[in-house]
Short mmCIF file of C-alpha atoms and ligand atoms in Angstrom, two decimals:
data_model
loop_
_atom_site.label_atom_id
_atom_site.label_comp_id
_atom_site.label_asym_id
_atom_site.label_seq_id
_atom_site.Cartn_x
_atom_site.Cartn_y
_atom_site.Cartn_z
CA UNK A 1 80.69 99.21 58.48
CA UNK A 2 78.33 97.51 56.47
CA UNK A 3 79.13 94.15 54.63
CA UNK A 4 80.45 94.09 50.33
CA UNK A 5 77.80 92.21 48.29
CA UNK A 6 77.70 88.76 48.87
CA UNK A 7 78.61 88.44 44.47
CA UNK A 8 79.88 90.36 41.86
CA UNK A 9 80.74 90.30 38.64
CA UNK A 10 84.01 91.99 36.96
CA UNK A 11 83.94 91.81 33.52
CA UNK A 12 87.76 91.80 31.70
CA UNK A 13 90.38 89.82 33.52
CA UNK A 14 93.43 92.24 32.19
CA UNK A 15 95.59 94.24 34.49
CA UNK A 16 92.89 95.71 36.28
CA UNK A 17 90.31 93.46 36.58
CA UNK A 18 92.03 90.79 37.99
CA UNK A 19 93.20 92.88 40.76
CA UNK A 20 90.04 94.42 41.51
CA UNK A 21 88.29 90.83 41.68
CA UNK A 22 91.33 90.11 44.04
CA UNK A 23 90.08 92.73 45.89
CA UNK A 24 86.90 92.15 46.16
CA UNK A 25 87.06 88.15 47.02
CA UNK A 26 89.67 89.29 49.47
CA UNK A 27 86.86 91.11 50.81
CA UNK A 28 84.74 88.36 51.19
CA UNK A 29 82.82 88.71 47.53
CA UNK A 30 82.04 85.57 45.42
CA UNK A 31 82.94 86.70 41.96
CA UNK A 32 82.44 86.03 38.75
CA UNK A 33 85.40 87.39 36.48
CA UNK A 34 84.66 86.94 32.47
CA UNK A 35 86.73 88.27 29.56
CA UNK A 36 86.72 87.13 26.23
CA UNK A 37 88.67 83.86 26.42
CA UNK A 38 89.63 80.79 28.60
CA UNK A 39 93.39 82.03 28.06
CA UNK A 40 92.80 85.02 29.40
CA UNK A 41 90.07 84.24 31.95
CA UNK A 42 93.35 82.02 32.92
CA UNK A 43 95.43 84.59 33.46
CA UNK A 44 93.53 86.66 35.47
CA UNK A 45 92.87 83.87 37.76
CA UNK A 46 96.70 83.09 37.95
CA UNK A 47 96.78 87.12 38.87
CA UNK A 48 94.70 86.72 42.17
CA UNK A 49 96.35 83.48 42.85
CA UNK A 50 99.82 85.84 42.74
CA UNK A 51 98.76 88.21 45.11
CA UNK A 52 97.85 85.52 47.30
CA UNK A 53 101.08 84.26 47.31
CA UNK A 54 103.04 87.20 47.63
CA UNK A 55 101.42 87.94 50.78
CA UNK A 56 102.11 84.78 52.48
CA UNK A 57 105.35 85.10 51.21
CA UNK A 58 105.65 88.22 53.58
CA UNK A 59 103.95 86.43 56.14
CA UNK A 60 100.69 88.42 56.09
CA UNK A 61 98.15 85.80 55.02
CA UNK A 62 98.19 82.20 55.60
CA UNK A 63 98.45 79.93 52.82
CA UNK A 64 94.62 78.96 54.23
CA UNK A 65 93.51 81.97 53.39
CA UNK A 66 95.11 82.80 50.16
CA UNK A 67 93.55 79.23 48.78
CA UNK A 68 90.22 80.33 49.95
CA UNK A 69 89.98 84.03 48.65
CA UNK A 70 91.41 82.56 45.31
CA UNK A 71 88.54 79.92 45.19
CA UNK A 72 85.79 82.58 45.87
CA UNK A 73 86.90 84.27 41.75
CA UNK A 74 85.35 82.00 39.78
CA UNK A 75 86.93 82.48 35.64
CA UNK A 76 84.42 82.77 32.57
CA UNK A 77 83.93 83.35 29.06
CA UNK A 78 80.14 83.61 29.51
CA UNK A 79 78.44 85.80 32.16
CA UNK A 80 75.23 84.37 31.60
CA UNK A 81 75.99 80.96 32.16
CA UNK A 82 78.20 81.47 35.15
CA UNK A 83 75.18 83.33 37.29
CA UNK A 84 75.77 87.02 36.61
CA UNK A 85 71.80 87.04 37.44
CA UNK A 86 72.64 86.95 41.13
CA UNK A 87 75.56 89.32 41.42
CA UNK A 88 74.14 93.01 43.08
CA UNK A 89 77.17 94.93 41.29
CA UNK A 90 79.24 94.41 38.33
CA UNK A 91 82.38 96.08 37.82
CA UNK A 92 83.43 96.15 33.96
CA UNK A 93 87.42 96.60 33.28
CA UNK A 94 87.72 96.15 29.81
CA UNK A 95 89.59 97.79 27.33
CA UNK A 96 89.34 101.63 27.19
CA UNK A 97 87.39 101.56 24.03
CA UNK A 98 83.45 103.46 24.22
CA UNK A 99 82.19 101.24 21.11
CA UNK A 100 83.30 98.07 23.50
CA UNK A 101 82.20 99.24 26.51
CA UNK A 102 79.28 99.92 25.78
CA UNK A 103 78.40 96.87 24.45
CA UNK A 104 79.18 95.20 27.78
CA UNK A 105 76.90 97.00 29.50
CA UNK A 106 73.96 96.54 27.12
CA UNK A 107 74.59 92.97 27.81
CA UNK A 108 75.16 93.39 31.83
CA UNK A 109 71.57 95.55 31.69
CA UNK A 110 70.31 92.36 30.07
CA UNK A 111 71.42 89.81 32.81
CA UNK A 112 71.83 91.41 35.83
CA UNK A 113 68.81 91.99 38.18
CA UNK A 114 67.00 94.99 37.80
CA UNK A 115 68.50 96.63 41.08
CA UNK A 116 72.23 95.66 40.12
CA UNK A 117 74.44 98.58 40.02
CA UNK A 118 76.96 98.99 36.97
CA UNK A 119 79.96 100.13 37.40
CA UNK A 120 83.03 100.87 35.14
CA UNK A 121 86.78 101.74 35.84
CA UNK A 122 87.46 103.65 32.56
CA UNK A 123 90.32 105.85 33.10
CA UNK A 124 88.32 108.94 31.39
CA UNK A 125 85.10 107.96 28.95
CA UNK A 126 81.87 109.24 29.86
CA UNK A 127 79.72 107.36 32.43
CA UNK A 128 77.04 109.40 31.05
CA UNK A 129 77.35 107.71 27.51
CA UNK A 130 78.01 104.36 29.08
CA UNK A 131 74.75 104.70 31.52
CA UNK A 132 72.60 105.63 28.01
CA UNK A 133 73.48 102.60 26.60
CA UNK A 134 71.31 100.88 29.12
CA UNK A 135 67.76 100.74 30.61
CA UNK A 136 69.28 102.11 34.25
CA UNK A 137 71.55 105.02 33.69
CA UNK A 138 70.73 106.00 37.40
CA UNK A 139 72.08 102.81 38.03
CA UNK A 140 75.53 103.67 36.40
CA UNK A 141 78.36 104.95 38.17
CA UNK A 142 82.11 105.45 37.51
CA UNK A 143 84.31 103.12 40.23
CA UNK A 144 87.95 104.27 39.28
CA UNK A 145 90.70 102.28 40.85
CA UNK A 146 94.17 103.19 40.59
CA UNK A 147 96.92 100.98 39.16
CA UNK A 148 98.11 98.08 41.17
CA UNK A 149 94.41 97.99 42.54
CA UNK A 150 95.40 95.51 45.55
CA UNK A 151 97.31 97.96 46.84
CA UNK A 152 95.78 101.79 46.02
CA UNK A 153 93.81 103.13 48.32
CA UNK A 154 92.34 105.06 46.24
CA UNK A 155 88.76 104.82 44.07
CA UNK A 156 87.18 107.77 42.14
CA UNK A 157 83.44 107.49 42.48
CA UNK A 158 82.78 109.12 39.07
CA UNK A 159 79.49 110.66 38.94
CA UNK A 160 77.78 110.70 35.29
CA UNK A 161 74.85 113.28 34.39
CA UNK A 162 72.14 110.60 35.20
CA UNK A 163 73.76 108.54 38.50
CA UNK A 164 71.59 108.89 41.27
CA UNK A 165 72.75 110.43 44.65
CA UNK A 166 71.88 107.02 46.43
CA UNK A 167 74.12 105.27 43.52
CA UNK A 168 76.70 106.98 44.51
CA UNK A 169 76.66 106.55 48.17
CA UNK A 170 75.76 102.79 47.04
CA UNK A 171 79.16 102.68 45.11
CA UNK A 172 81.55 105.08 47.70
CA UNK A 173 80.01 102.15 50.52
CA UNK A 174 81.11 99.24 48.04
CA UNK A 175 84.43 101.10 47.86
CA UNK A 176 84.64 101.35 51.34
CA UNK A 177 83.93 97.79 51.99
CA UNK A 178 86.31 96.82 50.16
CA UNK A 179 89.13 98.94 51.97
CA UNK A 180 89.13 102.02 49.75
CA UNK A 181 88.92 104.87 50.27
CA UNK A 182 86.41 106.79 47.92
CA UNK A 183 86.32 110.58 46.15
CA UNK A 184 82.90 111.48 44.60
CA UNK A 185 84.20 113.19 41.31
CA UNK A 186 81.60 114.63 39.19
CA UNK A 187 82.44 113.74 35.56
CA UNK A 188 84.49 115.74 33.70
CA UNK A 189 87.39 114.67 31.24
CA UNK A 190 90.06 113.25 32.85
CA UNK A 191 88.06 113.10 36.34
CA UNK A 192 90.28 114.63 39.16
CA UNK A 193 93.18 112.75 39.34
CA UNK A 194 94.71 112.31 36.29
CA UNK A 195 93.64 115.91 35.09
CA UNK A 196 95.79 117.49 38.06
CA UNK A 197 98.42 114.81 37.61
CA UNK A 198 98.70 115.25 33.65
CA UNK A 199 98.18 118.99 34.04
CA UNK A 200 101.34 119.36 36.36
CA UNK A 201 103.51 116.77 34.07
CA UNK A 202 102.68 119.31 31.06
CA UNK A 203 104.07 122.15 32.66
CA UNK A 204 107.12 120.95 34.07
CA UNK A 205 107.70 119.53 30.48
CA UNK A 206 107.10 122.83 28.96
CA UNK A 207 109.80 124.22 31.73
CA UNK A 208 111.94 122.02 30.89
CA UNK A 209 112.52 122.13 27.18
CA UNK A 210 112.67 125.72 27.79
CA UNK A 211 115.49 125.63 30.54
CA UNK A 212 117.55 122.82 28.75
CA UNK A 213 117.99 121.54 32.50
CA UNK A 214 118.46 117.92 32.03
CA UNK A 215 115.75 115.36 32.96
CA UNK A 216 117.50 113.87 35.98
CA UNK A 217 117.63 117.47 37.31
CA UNK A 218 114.47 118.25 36.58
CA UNK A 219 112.83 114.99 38.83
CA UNK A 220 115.52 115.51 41.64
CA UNK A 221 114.18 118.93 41.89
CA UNK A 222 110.17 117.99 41.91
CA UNK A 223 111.07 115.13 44.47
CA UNK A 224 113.07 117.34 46.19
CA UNK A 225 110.91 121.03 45.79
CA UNK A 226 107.14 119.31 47.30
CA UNK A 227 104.97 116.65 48.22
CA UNK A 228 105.19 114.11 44.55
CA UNK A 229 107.62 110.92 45.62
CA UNK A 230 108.80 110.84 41.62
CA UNK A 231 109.52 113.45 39.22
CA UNK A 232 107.94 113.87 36.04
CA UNK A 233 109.94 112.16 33.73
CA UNK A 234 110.89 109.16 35.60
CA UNK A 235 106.88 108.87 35.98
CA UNK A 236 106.25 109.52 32.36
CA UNK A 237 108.15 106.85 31.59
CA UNK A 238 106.38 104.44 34.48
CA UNK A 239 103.26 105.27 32.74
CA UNK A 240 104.15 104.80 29.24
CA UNK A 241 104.60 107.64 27.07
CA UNK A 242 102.17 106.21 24.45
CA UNK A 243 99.48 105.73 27.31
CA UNK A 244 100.18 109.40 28.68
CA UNK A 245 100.15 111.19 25.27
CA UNK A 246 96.47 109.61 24.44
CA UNK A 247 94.96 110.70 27.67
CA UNK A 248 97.15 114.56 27.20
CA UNK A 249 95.66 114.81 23.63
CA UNK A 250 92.02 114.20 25.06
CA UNK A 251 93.15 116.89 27.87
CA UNK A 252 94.28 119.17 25.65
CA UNK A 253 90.96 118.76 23.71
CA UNK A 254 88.55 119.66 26.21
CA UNK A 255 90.80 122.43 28.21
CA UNK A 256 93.16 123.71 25.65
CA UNK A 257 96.24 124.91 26.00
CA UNK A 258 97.12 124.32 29.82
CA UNK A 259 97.48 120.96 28.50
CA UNK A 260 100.30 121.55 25.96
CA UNK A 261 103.40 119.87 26.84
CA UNK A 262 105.44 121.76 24.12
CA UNK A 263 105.34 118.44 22.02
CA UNK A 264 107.70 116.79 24.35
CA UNK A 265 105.78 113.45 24.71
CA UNK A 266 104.52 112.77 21.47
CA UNK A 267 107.98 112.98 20.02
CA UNK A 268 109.29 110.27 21.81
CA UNK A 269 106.23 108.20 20.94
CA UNK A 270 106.74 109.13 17.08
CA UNK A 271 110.65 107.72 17.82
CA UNK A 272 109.39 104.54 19.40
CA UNK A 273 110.11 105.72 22.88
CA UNK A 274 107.52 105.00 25.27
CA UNK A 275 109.18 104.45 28.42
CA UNK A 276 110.02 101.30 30.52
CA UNK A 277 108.32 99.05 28.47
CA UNK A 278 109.54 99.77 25.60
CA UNK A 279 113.06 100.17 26.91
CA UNK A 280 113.66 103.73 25.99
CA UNK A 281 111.74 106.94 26.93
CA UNK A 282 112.48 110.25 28.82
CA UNK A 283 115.05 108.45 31.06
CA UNK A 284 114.78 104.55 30.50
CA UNK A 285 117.22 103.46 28.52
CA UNK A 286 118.92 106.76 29.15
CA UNK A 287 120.16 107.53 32.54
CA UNK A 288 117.38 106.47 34.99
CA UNK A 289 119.02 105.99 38.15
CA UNK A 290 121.17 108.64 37.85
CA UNK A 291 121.51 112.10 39.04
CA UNK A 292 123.20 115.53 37.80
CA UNK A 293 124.83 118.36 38.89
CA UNK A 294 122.34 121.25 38.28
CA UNK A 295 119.19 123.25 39.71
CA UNK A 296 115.99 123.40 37.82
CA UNK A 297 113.90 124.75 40.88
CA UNK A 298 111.62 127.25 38.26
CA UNK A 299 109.96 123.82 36.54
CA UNK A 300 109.20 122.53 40.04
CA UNK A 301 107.61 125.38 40.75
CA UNK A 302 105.72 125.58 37.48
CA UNK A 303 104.98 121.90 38.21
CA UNK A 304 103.13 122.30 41.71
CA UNK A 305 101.46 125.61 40.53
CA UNK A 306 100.15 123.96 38.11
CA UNK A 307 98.75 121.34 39.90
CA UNK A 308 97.87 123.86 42.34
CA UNK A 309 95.67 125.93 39.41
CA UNK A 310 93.85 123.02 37.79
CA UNK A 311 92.92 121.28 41.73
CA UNK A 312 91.66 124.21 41.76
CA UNK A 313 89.28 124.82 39.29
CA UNK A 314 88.27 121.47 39.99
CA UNK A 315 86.81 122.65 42.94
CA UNK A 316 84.91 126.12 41.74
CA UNK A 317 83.68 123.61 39.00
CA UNK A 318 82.19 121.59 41.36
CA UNK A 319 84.01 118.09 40.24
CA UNK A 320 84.53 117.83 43.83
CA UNK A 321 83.19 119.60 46.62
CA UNK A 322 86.18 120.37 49.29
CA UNK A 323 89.80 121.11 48.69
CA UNK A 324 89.96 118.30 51.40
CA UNK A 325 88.65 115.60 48.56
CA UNK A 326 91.18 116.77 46.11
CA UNK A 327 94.15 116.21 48.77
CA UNK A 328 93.00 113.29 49.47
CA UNK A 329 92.75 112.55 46.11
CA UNK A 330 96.26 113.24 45.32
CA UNK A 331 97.77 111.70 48.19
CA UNK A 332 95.86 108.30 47.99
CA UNK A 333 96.20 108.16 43.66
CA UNK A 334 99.42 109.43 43.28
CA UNK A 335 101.57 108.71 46.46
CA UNK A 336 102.03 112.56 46.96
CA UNK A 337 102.91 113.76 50.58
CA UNK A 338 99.78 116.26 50.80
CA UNK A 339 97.91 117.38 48.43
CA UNK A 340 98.04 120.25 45.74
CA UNK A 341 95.60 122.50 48.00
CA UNK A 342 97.33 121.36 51.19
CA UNK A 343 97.86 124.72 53.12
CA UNK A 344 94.78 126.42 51.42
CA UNK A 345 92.45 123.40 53.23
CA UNK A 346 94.11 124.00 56.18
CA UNK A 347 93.28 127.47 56.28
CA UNK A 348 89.75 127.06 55.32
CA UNK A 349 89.33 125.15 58.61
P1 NAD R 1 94.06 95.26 29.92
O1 NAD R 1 94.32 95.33 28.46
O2 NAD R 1 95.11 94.71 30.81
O3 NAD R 1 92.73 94.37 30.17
C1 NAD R 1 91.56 94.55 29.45
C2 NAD R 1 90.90 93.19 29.32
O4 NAD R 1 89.58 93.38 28.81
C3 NAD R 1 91.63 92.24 28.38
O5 NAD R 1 91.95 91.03 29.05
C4 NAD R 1 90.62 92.03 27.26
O6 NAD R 1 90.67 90.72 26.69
C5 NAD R 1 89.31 92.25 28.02
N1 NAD R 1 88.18 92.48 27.13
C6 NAD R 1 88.12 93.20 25.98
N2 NAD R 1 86.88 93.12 25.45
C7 NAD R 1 86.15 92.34 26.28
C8 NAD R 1 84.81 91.87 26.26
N3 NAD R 1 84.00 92.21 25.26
N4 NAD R 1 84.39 91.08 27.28
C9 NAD R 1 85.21 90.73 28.29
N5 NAD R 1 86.50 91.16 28.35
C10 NAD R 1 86.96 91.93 27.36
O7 NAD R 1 93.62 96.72 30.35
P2 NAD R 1 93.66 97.38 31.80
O8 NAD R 1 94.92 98.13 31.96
O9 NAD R 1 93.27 96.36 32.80
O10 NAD R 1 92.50 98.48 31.66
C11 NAD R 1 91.14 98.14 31.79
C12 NAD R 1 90.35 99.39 32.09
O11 NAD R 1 90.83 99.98 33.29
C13 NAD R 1 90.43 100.48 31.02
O12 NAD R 1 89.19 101.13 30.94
C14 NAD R 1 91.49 101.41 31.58
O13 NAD R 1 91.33 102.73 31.10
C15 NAD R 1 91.18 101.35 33.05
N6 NAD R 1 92.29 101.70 33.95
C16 NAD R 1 93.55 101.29 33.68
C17 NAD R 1 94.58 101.63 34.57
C18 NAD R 1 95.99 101.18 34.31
O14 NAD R 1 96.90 101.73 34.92
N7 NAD R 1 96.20 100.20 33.45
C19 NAD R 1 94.29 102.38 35.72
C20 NAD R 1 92.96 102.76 35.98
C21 NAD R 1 91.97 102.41 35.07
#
């Protein structure tokens, strides 16, 4: 296996940055992680330094090697200064807004060498419109970690209208170095995961509120009727039910009415509900934890159909090229057992 790049540079120390710059010094990468200031450069920092510690905790690192994979992120509020001129890749993390985004990487085209490869975990903009907004779009490439990023396996490698094949294969490598495991996705709202993920929560939704079953039963019987490890309220709420109802709408958008989820989410947003955080959602606040008498077998069916359907068309669009890649997909992104397409793959062998 070939070696990650000896620097890199993650831009946006939030949630996701700082565990993919964990990642990647844990790897063996110097990097340079920037956001916009020293508090929360400071707080990403403290993130890796976390991780580290959790894991000797458990006894799987030594406190040796937690200090030095902490010391190889280095924290800024200027890219520039810090020596984003020698980094090969940057990886930006920043908040999922296009205007901002792509204003990082018409900086990152400025100081980054003219080989660098940029790279962006947005959850579902367009890599094409981010690689446009820079002298390389060949050069651009979607690198789409799942949330907690130290521990997915998981990376879409989100291919935009202009990323070159050997970009690609550059960025699935860089995945793999890093002890990921990589999709190529060709872009399309919502890439693969999330679009057979959301797709499936719609319709068990849409089940629901037209059974009346209630939500405990509803999860009990996905869990229970196929390969997800949490039903679809219980992960609603995980998610946030603000969070989920943004990336639905854009869904819903581009695909139409497959994505309609009967208005069940964005009610609960409109009340203030959005799920764990918030204290109150589907079943936080509610009755998480708890289960009911009752059968509501006909949503988990609609559920993995569903997912089923839009894995699918995934595939005869060409977003990915085997049924294999969409399993994988599924089982790596979302915990799930096997995939959506599990016994069609294995037929097709
Ligand atoms: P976050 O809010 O935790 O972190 C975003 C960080 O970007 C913040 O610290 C913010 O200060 C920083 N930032 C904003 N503008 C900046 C700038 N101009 N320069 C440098 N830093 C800047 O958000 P997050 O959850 O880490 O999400 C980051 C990206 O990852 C988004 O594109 C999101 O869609 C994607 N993503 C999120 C998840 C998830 O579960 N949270 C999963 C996969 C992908």
């Amino acid at each position: 296996m070939s070696s990650p790049p000896t620097r890199m540079a993650v831009v946006g120390a939030g949630l996701m940055g700082s565990e993919i710059a964990q990642v990647a010094a844990a790897a063996g990468c110097e990097v340079v992680l920037a956001d916009v200031s020293q508090k929360l450069v400071d707080r990403g920092l403290a993130r890796v330094r976390e991780i580290g510690d959790r894991r000797v905790a458990r006894g799987r690192w030594t406190a040796e090697q937690a200090e030095e994979v902490a010391t190889r992120v280095q924290g800024t509020t200027d890219l520039d200064e810090a020596g984003a001129s020698g980094c090969s890749v940057a990886i930006e993390a920043v908040t999922e807004r296009m205007e901002v985004k792509r204003a990082i990487f018409r900086g990152l085209d400025e100081v980054l060498d003219e080989e660098a490869m940029l790279a962006s975990n947005t959850s579902g903009l367009s890599i094409t419109e981010l690689g446009r907004a820079t002298a390389r779009p060949a050069q651009v490439v979607g690198l789409h970690f799942f949330n907690p990023a130290s521990v997915m396996r998981l990376v879409e490698v989100v291919r935009g209208e202009d990323t070159a094949e050997a970009t690609v294969e550059r960025a699935a490598m860089l995945a793999e170095t890093l002890g990921k495991t990589p999709v190529r996705v060709r872009e399309c709202p919502g890439f693969l995961v999330n679009r057979i993920l959301v797709r499936a929560l719609c319709a068990a939704y849409r089940a629901a509120q037209a059974s009346g079953a209630p939500r405990a039963v509803v999860d009990v019987a996905v869990v229970a009727g196929g390969p997800a490890p949490m039903g679809p309220f219980e992960l609603g709420d995980l998610i946030g039910l603000d969070t989920l109802e943004h990336i639905r709408r854009d869904l819903a958008a581009a695909y139409g009415d497959r994505f309609d989820d009967a208005g069940v989410v964005g009610a609960h947003v409109s009340a203030g509900r959005l799920g764990r955080k918030s204290g109150a959602g589907f079943r936080a606040g509610v009755d998480a934890g708890e289960t009911e008498a009752g059968d509501d077998g006909a949503a988990a069916e609609q559920f993995y159909a569903a997912a089923a359907d839009e894995a699918r068309r995934c595939l005869q669009e060409g977003v990915v090229a085997s049924a294999d890649d969409a399993n994988v997909a599924m089982r790596l992104g979302c915990g799930w057992e096997h995939g959506p397409l599990g016994a069609e793959a294995a037929a097709e062998r």
